[in-house]
Short mmCIF file of C-alpha atoms in Angstrom, two decimals:
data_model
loop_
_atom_site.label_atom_id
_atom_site.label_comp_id
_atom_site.label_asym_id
_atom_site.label_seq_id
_atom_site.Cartn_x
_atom_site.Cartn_y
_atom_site.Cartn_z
CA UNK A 1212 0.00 0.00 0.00
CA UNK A 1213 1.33 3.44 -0.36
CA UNK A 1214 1.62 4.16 3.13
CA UNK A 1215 3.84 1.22 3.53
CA UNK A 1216 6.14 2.76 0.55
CA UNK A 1217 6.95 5.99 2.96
CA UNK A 1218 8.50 5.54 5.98
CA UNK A 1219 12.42 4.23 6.08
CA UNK A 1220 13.02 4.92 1.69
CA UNK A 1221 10.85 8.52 2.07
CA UNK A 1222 14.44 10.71 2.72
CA UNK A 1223 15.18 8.17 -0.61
CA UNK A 1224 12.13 9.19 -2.85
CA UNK A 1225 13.11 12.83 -1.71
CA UNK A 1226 16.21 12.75 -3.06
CA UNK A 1227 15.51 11.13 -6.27
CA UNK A 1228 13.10 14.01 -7.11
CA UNK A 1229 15.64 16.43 -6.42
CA UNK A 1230 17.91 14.86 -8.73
CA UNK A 1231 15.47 15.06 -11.11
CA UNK A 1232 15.26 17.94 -10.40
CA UNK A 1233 18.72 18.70 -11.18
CA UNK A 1234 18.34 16.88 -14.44
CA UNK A 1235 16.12 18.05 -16.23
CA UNK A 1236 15.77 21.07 -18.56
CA UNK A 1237 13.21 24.54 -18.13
CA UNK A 1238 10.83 24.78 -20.71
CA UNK A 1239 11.28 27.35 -23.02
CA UNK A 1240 14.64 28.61 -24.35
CA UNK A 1241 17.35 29.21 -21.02
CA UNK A 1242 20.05 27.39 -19.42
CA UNK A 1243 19.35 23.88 -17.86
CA UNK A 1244 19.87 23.31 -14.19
CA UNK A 1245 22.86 21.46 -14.55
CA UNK A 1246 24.36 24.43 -16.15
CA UNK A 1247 24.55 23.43 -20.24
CA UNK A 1248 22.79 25.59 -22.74
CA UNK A 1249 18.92 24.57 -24.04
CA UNK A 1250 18.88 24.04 -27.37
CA UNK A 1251 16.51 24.91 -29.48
CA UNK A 1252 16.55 24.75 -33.31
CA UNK A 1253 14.26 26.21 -34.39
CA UNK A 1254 15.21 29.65 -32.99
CA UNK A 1255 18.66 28.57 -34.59
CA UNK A 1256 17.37 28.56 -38.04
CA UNK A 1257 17.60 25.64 -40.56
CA UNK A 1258 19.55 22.53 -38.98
CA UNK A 1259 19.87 21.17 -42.42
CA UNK A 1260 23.20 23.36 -43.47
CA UNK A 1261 25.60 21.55 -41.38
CA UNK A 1262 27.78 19.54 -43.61
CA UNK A 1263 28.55 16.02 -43.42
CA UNK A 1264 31.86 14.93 -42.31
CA UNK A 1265 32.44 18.25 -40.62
CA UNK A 1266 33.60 17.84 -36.52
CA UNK A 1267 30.85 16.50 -34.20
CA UNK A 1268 29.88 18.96 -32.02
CA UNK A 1269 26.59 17.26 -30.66
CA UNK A 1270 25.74 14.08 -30.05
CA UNK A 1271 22.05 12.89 -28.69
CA UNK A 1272 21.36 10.28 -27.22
CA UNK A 1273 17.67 9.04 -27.24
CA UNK A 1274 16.78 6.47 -24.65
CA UNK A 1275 18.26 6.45 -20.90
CA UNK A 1276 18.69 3.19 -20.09
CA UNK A 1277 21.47 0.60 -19.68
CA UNK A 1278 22.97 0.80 -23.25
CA UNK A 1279 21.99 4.77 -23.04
CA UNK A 1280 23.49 5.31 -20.10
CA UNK A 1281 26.72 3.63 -21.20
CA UNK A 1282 27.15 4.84 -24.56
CA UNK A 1283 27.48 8.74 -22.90
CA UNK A 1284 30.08 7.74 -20.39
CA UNK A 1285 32.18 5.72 -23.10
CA UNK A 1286 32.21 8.78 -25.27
CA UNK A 1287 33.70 10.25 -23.20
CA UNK A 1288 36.39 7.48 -22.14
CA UNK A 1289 36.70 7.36 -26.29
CA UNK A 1290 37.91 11.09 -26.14
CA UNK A 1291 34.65 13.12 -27.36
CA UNK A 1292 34.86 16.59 -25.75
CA UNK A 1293 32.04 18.25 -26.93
CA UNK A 1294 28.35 18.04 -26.39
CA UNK A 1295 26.35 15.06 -25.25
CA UNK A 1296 22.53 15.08 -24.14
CA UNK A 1297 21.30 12.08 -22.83
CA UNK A 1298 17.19 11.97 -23.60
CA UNK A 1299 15.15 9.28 -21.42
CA UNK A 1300 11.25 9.28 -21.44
CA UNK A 1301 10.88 7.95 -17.73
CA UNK A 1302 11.25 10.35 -14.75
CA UNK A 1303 14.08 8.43 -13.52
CA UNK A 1304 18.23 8.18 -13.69
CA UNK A 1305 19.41 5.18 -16.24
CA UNK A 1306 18.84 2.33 -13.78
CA UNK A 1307 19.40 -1.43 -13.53
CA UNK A 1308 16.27 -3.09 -15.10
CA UNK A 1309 17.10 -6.88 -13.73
CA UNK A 1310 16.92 -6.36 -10.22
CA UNK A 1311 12.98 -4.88 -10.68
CA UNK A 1312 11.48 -8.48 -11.00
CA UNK A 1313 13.95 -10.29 -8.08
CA UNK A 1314 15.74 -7.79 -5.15
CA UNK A 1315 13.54 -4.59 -5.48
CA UNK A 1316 10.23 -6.50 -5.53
CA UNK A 1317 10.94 -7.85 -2.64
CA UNK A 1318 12.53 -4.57 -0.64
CA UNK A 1319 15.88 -5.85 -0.62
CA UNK A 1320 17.47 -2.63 -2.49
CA UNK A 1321 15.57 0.78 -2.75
CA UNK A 1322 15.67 3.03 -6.12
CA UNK A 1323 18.61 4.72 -5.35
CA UNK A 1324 20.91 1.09 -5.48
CA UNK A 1325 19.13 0.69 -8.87
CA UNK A 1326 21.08 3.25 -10.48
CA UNK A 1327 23.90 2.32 -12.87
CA UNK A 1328 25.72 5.58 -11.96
CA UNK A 1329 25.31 8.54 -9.33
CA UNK A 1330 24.15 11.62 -10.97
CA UNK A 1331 27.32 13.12 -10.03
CA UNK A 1332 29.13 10.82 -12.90
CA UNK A 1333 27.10 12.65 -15.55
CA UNK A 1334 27.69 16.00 -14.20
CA UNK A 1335 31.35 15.78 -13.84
CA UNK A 1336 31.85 14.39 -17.30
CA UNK A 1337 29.93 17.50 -19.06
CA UNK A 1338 26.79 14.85 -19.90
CA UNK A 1339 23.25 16.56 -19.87
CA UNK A 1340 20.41 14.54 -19.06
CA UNK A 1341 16.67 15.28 -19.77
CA UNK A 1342 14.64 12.86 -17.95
CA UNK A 1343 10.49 12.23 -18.16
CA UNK A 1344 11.31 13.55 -22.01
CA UNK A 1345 9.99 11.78 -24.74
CA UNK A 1346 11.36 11.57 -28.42
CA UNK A 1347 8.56 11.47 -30.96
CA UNK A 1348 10.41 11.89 -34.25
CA UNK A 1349 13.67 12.15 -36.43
CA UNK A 1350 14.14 14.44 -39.30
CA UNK A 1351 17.13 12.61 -40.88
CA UNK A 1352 17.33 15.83 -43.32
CA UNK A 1353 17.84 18.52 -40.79
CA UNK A 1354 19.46 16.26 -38.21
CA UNK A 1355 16.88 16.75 -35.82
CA UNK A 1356 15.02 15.20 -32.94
CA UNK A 1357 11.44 16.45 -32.52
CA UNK A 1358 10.40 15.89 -28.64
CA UNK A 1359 6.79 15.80 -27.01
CA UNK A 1360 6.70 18.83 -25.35
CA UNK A 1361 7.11 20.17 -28.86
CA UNK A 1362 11.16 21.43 -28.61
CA UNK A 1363 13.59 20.24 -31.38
CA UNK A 1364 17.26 18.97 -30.51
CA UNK A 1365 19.41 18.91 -33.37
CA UNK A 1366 22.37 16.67 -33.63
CA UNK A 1367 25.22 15.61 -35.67
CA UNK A 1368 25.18 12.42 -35.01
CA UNK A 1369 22.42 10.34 -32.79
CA UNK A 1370 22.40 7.17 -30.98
CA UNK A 1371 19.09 5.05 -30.69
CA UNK A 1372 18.83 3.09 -27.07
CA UNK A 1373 15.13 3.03 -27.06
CA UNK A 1374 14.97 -0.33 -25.52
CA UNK A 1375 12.05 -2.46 -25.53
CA UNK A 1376 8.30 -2.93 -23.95
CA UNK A 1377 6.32 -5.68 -22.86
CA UNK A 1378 4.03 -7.29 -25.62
CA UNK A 1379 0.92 -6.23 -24.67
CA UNK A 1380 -1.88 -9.22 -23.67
CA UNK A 1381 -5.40 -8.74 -23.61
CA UNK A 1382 -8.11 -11.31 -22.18
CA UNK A 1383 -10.90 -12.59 -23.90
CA UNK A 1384 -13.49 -9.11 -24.81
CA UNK A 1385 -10.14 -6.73 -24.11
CA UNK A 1386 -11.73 -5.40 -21.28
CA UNK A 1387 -8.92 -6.44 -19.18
CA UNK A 1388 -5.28 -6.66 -19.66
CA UNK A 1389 -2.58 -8.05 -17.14
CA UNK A 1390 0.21 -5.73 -15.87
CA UNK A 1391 3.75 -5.82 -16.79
CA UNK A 1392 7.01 -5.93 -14.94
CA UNK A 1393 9.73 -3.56 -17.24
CA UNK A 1394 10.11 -0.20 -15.90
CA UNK A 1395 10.49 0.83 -12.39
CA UNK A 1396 7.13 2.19 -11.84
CA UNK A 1397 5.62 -0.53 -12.73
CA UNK A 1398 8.10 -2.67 -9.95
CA UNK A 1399 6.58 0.45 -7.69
CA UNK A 1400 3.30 -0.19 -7.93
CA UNK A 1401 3.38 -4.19 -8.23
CA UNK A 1402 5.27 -4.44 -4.92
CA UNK A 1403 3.02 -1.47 -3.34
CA UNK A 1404 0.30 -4.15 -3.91
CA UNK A 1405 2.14 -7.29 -2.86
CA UNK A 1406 2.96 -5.79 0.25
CA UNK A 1407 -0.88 -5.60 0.92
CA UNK A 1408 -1.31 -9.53 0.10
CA UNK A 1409 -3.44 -11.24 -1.60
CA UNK A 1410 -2.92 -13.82 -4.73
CA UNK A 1411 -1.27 -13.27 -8.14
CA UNK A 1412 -1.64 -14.82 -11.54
CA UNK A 1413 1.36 -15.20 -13.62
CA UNK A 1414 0.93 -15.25 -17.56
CA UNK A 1415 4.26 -16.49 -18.75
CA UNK A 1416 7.21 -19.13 -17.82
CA UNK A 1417 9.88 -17.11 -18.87
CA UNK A 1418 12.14 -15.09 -16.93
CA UNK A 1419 10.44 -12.39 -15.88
CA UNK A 1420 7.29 -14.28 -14.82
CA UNK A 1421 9.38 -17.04 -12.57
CA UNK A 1422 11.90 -14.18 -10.84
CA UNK A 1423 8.84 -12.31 -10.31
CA UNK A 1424 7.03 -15.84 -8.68
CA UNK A 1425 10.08 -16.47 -6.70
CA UNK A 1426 10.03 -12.88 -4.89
CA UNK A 1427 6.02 -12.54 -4.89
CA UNK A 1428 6.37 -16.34 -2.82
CA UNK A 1429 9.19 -15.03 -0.77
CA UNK A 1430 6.77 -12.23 0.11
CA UNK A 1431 3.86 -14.81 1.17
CA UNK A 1432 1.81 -14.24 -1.65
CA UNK A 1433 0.04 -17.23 -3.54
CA UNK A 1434 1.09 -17.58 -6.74
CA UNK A 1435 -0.70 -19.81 -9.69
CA UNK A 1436 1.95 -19.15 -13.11
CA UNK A 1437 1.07 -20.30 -16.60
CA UNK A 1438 2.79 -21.42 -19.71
CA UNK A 1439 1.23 -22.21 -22.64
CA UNK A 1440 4.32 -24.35 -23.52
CA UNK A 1441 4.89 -27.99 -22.51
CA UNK A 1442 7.65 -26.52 -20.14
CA UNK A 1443 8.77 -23.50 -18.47
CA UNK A 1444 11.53 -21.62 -20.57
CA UNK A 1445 11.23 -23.74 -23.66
CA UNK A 1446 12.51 -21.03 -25.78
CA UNK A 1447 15.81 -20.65 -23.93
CA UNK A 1448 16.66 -23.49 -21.89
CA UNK A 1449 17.14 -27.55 -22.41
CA UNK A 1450 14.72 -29.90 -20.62
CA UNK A 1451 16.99 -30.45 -17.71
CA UNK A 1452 16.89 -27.00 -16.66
CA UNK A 1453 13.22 -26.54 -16.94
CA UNK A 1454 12.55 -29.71 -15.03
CA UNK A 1455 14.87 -28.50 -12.17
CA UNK A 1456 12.91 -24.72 -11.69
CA UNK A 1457 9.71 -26.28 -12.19
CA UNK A 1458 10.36 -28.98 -9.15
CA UNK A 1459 12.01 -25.50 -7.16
CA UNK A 1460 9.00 -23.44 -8.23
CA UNK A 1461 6.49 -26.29 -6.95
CA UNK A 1462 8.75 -27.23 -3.61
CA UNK A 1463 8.18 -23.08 -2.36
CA UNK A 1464 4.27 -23.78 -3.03
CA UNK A 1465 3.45 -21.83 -6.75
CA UNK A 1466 1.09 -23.31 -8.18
CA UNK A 1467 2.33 -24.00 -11.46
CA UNK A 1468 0.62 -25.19 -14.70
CA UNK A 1469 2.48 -25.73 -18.34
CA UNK A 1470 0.67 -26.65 -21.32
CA UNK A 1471 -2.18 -24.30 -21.08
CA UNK A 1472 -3.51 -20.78 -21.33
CA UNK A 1473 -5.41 -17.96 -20.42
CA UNK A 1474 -8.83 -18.19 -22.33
CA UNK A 1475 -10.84 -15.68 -20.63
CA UNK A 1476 -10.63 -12.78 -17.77
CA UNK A 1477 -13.65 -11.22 -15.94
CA UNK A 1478 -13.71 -9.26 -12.84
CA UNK A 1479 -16.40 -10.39 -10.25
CA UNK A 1480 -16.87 -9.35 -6.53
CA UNK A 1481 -13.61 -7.55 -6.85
CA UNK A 1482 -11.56 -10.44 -8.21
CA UNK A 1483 -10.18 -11.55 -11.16
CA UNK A 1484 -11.35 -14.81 -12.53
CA UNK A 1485 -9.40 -16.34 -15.47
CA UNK A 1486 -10.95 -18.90 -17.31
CA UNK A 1487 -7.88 -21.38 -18.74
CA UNK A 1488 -7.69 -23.43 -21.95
CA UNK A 1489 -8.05 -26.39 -19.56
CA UNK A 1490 -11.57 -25.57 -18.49
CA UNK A 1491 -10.14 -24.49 -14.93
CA UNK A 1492 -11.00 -21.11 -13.33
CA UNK A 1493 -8.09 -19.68 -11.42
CA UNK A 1494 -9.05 -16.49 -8.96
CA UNK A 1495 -6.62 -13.91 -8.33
CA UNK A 1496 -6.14 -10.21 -7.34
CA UNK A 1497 -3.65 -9.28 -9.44
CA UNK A 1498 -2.44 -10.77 -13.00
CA UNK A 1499 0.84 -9.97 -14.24
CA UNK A 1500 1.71 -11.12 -17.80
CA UNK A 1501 5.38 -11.68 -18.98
CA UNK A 1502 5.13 -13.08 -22.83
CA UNK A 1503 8.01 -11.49 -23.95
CA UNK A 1504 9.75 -8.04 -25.12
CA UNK A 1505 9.29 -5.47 -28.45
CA UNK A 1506 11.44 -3.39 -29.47
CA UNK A 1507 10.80 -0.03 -29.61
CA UNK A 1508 11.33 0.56 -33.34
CA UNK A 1509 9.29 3.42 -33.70
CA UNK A 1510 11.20 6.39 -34.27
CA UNK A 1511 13.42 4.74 -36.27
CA UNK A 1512 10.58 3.15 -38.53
CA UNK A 1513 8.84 6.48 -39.06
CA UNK A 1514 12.37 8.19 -39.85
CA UNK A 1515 12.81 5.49 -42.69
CA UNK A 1516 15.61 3.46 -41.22
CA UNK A 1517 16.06 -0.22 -41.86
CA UNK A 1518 13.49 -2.01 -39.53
CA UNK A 1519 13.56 -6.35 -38.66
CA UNK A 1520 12.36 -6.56 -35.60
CA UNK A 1521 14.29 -4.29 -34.06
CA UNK A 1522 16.35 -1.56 -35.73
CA UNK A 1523 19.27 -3.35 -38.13
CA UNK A 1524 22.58 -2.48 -37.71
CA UNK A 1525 25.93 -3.30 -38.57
CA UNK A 1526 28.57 -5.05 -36.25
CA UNK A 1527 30.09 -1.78 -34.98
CA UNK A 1528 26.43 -0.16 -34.38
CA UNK A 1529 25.84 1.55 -37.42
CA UNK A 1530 22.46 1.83 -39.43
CA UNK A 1531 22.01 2.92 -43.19
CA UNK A 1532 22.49 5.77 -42.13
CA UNK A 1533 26.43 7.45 -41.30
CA UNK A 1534 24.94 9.84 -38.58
CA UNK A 1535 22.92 7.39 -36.35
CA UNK A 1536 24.20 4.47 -34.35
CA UNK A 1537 22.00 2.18 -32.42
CA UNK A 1538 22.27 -0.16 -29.14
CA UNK A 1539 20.59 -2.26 -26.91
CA UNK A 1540 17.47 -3.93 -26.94
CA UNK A 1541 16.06 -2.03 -29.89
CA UNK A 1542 18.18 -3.45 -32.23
CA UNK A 1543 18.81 -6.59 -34.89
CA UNK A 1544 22.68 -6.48 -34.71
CA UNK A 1545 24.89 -8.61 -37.01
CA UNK A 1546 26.79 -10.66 -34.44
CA UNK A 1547 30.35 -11.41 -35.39
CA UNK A 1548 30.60 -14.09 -33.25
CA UNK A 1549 27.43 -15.64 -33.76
CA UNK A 1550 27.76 -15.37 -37.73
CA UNK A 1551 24.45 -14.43 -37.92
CA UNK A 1552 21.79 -11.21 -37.35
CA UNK A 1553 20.30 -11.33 -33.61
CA UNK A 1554 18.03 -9.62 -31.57
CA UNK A 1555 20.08 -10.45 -27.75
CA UNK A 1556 17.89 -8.56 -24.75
CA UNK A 1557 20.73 -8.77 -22.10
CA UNK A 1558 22.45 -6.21 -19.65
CA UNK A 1559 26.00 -7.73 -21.21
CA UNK A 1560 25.19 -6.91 -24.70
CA UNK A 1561 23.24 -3.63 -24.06
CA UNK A 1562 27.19 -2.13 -22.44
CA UNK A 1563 28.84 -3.79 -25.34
CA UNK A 1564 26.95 -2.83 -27.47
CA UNK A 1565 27.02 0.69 -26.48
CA UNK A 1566 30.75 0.78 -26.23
CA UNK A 1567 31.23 -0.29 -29.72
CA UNK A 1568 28.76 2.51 -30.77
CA UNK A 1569 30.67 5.04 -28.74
CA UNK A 1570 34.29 4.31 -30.92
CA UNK A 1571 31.91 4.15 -34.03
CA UNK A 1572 30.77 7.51 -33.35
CA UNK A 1573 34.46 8.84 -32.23
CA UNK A 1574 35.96 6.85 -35.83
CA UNK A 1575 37.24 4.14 -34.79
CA UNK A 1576 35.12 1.21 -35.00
CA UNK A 1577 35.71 -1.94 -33.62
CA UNK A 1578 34.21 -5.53 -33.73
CA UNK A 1579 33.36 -7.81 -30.43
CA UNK A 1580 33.61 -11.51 -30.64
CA UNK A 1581 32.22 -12.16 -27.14
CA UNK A 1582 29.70 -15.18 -26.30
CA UNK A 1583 26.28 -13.98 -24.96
CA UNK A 1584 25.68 -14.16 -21.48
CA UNK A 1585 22.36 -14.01 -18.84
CA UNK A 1586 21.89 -15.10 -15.69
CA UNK A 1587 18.56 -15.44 -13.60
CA UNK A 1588 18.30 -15.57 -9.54
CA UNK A 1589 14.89 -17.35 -8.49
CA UNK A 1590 14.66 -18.19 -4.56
CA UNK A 1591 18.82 -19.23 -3.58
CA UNK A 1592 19.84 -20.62 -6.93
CA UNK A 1593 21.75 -18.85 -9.72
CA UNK A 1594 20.82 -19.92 -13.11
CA UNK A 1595 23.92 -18.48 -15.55
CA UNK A 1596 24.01 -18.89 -19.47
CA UNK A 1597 27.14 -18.24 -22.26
CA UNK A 1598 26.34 -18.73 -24.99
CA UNK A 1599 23.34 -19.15 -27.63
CA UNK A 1600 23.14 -22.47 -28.61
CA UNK A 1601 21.04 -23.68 -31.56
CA UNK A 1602 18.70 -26.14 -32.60
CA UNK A 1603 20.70 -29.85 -33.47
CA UNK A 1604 23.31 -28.74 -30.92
CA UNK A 1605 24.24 -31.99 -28.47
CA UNK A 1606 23.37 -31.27 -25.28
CA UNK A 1607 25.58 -33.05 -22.77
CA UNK A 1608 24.93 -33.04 -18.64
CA UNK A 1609 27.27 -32.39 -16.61
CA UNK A 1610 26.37 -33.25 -12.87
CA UNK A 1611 23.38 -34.53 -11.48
CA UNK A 1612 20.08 -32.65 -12.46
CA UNK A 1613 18.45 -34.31 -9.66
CA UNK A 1614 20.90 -32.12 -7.02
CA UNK A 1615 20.82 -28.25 -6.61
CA UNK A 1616 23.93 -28.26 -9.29
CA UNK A 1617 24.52 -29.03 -12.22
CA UNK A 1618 25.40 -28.05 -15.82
CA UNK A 1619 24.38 -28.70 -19.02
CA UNK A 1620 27.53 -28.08 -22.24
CA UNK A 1621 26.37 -27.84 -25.82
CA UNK A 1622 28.62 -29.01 -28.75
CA UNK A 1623 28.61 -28.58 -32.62
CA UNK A 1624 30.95 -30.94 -34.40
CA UNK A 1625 33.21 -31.16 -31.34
CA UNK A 1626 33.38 -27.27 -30.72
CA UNK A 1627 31.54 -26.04 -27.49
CA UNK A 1628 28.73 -23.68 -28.54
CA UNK A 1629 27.23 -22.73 -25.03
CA UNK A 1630 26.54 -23.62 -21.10
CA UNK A 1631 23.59 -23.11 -19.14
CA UNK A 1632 24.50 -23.76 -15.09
CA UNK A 1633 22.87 -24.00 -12.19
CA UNK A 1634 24.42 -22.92 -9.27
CA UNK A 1635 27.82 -23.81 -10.94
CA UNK A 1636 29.64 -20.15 -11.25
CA UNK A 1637 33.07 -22.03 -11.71
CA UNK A 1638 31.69 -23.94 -14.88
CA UNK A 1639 30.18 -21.09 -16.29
CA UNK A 1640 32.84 -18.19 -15.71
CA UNK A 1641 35.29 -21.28 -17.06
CA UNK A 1642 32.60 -21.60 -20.20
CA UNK A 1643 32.63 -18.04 -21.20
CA UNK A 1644 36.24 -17.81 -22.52
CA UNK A 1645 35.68 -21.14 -23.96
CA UNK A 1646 32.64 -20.85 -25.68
CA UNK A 1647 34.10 -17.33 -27.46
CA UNK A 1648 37.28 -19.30 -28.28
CA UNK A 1649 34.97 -21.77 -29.60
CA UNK A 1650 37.24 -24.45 -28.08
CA UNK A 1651 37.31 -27.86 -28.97
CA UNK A 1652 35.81 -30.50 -26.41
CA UNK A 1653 34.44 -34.24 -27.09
CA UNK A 1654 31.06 -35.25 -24.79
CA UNK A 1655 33.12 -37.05 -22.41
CA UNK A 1656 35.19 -34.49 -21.65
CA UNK A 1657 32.09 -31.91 -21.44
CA UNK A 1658 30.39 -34.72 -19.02
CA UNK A 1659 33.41 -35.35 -16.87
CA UNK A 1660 33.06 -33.72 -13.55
CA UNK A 1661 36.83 -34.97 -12.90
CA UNK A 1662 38.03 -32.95 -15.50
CA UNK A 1663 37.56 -28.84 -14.43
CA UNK A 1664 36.68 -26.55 -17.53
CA UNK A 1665 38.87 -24.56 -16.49
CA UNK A 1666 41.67 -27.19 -17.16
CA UNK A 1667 40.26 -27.38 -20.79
CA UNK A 1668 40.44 -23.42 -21.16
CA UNK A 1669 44.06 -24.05 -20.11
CA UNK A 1670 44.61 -27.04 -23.23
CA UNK A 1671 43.36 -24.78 -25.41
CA UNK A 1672 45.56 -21.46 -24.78
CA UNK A 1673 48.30 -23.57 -24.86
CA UNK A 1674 47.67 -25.41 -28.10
CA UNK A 1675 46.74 -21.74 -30.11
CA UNK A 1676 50.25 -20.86 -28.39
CA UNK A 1677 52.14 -23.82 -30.16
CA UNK A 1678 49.80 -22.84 -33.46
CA UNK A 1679 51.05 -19.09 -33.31
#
C-alpha cells in the first residue's frame, strides 16, 4: 500500500526528485539546471546546413537506459569533448532493469541502489540529461530530434537506445489486460500491492514471470503461473533445466501449470477470474503477464531506417544511415561471433553494445567476438548462461540434475557452442572464454566432472600458443 512505501526509503524518494530535479531542462529557451545551454533549433534557423563529415559537435542520445546510459560515459572514455545530451522518457536516472522483478520486488534494495551511476558521474563528465522527455520523431534531413513537449534537438550524429516494452496481452473481450514488470514504476506499484497480500496470476514461464514468482512467494503471496508451452523456458533453456525450476518453483508452493492458457478474464466481486484453456477457473487479485519483449522501433521506422524486428545495424552499431548508431534492446545487430543477425535482450550486450557505438561515433570502430551471457536468480539458486546455442546442438549433462547443481555443455561438431549452469559459477565463468574461443571438447570431456573446464580453457591457450 502506499503508506507502507513511505516511511524508512521517504528521505530516498526525496532525493531522487531532487535529482530530477537537477536533471532536467526549463521549458522554453534558457540554461538547464545542470548548467549546459537549451537548445533549441528552431530559434537557430535551418539545422539542415551543417555539412557532413564536418567535426561533431553534438551528439544525442535518445533512450536512458542501460545501453543509453553507457554509450554517454564511453564517449567520453573514447575522447569526445564536446556536447552530449542524454534523452530518457521515464522520470528516472538510467537504472538497472534486472533487479525490478527479483531484489527490489521484494525490498531488498531501494531506487537509489538501482542506479547504474550517481548523478554526479554525468555532471562531472559535461553529460546533460533530460529525464520524463519523450522523443517522438527524427528528421534525418535537418538532423533533428522532434520531442513531445514540442522542442527540437538537433544533432550531428544520434544514438538510438530506445529499448524495448512488454508485448501487450489482452483477455478474452479486451476489457482487461494483465500488468507488466519492465520499468520501475511498474516494480513500484506491483510491490506497493504485494505488500498488501493477496494472490497473483502469472501469464508467462519465462524469466520475468518465474523471478517475479520467486520474490512474490518469498513475500507470502500465492502464486498460480502459466505457460502455454509444454515446459517452463522452452525457448531458452534444455529440458533439464526446466525440469529443475519447475520442481524448485512447486517445492516453495506456486502453483504451477504448463501446457495451457489464459482463455478468458472477468472481474467479479472484486476479483479476477481467469478462465484457462483447460476448463479451470483460477481467482486472483492481481495478474501480471510476462510473454516477452518489443522493441521499440518506432522512431526509427517512421524516420525510414532499416526495420527487422528491431532496428538493423551493422557489427560496430551503425544503421544505413552514417549519422545514427543504435544499441541495446532495440536493435537486430549482425553478431560477429554468432555469424548471424540477432536480436540479444541482455544487460552484457546492451554495455557492449554501447561501447562499440561510442568508438563508431568517435571513428574508430571496432568488432566484439564475445559469447552472450544471462543469468537469472529465483529463490537461492543462480541460473547463468554463455552462450546461444542452436537447434541440433548436443546437449551433454554435466552433474546430477536431480541435485541443486549441475550443468548442461552444448557441442557442434566437437566445438563447445554454449553452457547453461545451475548454481555452478566455476563452470560457467570457465565456459565463457571457452565458448568465445569456440574451443574444442568431445562429450566425455564436457560430461566429466573430474576434468575442471577450467583445465580445458588451459589445453586450449596452450595449443593456439604452439599454433602461433
Amino acid at each position: 500500500m502506499p503508506g507502507q512505501e513511505r516511511g524508512p526509503d521517504a528521505h530516498r524518494d526525496r532525493r531522487d526528485r531532487a535529482d530530477r530535479a537537477r536533471c532536467r531542462y526549463r521549458t522554453g529557451r534558457g540554461r538547464s539546471r545542470m548548467g549546459g545551454p537549451l537548445h533549441d533549433a528552431a530559434a537557430d534557423g535551418d539545422a539542415g546546413h551543417h555539412p557532413r563529415g564536418a567535426p561533431v559537435k553534438t551528439v544525442v542520445i535518445v533512450g536512458a537506459g542501460q545501453a543509453g546510459s553507457e554509450l554517454a560515459v564511453a564517449l567520453r572514455q573514447n575522447g569526445f569533448s564536446d556536447r552530449i545530451l542524454l534523452v530518457g522518457a521515464e522520470p528516472h536516472l538510467p537504472y538497472q532493469r534486472p533487479p525490478l522483478s527479483k531484489a527490489f520486488l521484494h525490498g531488498k534494495v531501494d531506487q537509489v541502489a538501482l542506479r547504474i551511476r550517481a548523478l554526479d558521474t554525468y555532471t562531472n563528465a559535461g553529460i546533460e540529461i533530460e529525464l520524463d522527455t519523450a522523443a517522438v520523431g527524427i528528421d534525418r534531413r535537418t538532423r533533428s530530434v522532434a520531442l513531445a513537449d514540442g522542442r527540437t534537438l538537433r544533432y550531428d550524429k544520434l544514438a538510438l537506445t530506445t529499448g524495448g516494452s512488454p508485448r501487450p496481452l489482452r483477455f478474452g473481450s479486451g476489457h482487461v489486460a494483465g500488468r507488466t514488470l519492465h520499468h520501475l514504476d511498474d516494480a513500484i506499484a506491483l510491490r506497493q500491492e504485494l505488500q498488501s497480500g493477496g494472490t497473483l496470476l502469472i501469464v508467462g514461464g519465462g524469466f520475468i514471470g518465474l523471478e517475479t514468482a520467486a520474490a512474490a512467494t518469498a513475500m507470502g503471496i500465492a502464486v498460480t503461473l502459466v505457460e502455454a508451452q509444454p515446459r517452463v523456458l522452452a525457448r531458452t533453456c534444455p529440458p533439464a533445466i526446466s525440469a529443475f525450476v519447475e520442481r524448485e518453483h512447486r517445492h516453495h508452493g506456486v502453483d504451477l501449470r504448463t501446457g495451457v492458457s489464459v482463455r478468458n478474464v472477468v472481474r467479479r466481486d472484486g476479483a479476477l477470474l481467469a478462465e484457462l484453456s483447460d476448463d479451470t477457473v483460477v481467482r486472483a487479485g492481481l495478474i501480471l503477464t510476462g510473454v516477452g519483449i518489443a522493441p521499440n522501433d518506432t522512431l526509427a521506422t517512421t524516420a525510414g531506417l532499416a526495420v527487422d524486428d528491431g532496428v538493423l545495424v551493422d557489427a560496430v552499431a551503425g544503421t544505413e544511415d552514417p549519422d545514427i548508431v543504435a544499441a541495446g534492446d532495440c536493435t537486430r545487430q549482425w553478431n560477429g561471433f554468432l555469424g548471424r543477425s540477432v536480436r540479444l535482450e541482455s544487460v552484457q550486450n546492451a554495455t557492449d553494445q554501447a561501447r562499440t557505438a561510442a568508438r563508431t561515433l568517435c571513428g574508430k570502430p571496432t568488432e566484439r567476438f564475445t559469447a552472450p551471457w544471462f543469468w537469472s536468480d529465483q529463490y537461492h539458486h543462480k541460473l547463468q548462461m554463455a552462450g546461444l546455442p542452436q537447434t541440433g546442438d548436443t546437449a551433454v549433462v554435466r552433474g546430477d540434475p536431480s541435485s541443486n547443481s549441475f550443468s548442461v555443455v552444448y557441442l557442434r561438431k566437437g566445438i563447445i557452442t554454449g553452457l547453461h549452469a545451475v548454481n555452478r559459477p566455476r563452470d560457467f565463468m570457465a565456459a565463457r572464454p571457452l565458448v568465445t574461443a569456440r574451443a574444442a571438447m568431445t562429450g566425455d570431456e564436457a560430461a566429466s566432472e573430474d576434468l575442471p573446464l577450467s583445465e580445458l580453457m588451459k589445453r586450449h591457450q596452450s595449443t593456439a600458443e604452439r599454433r602461433a
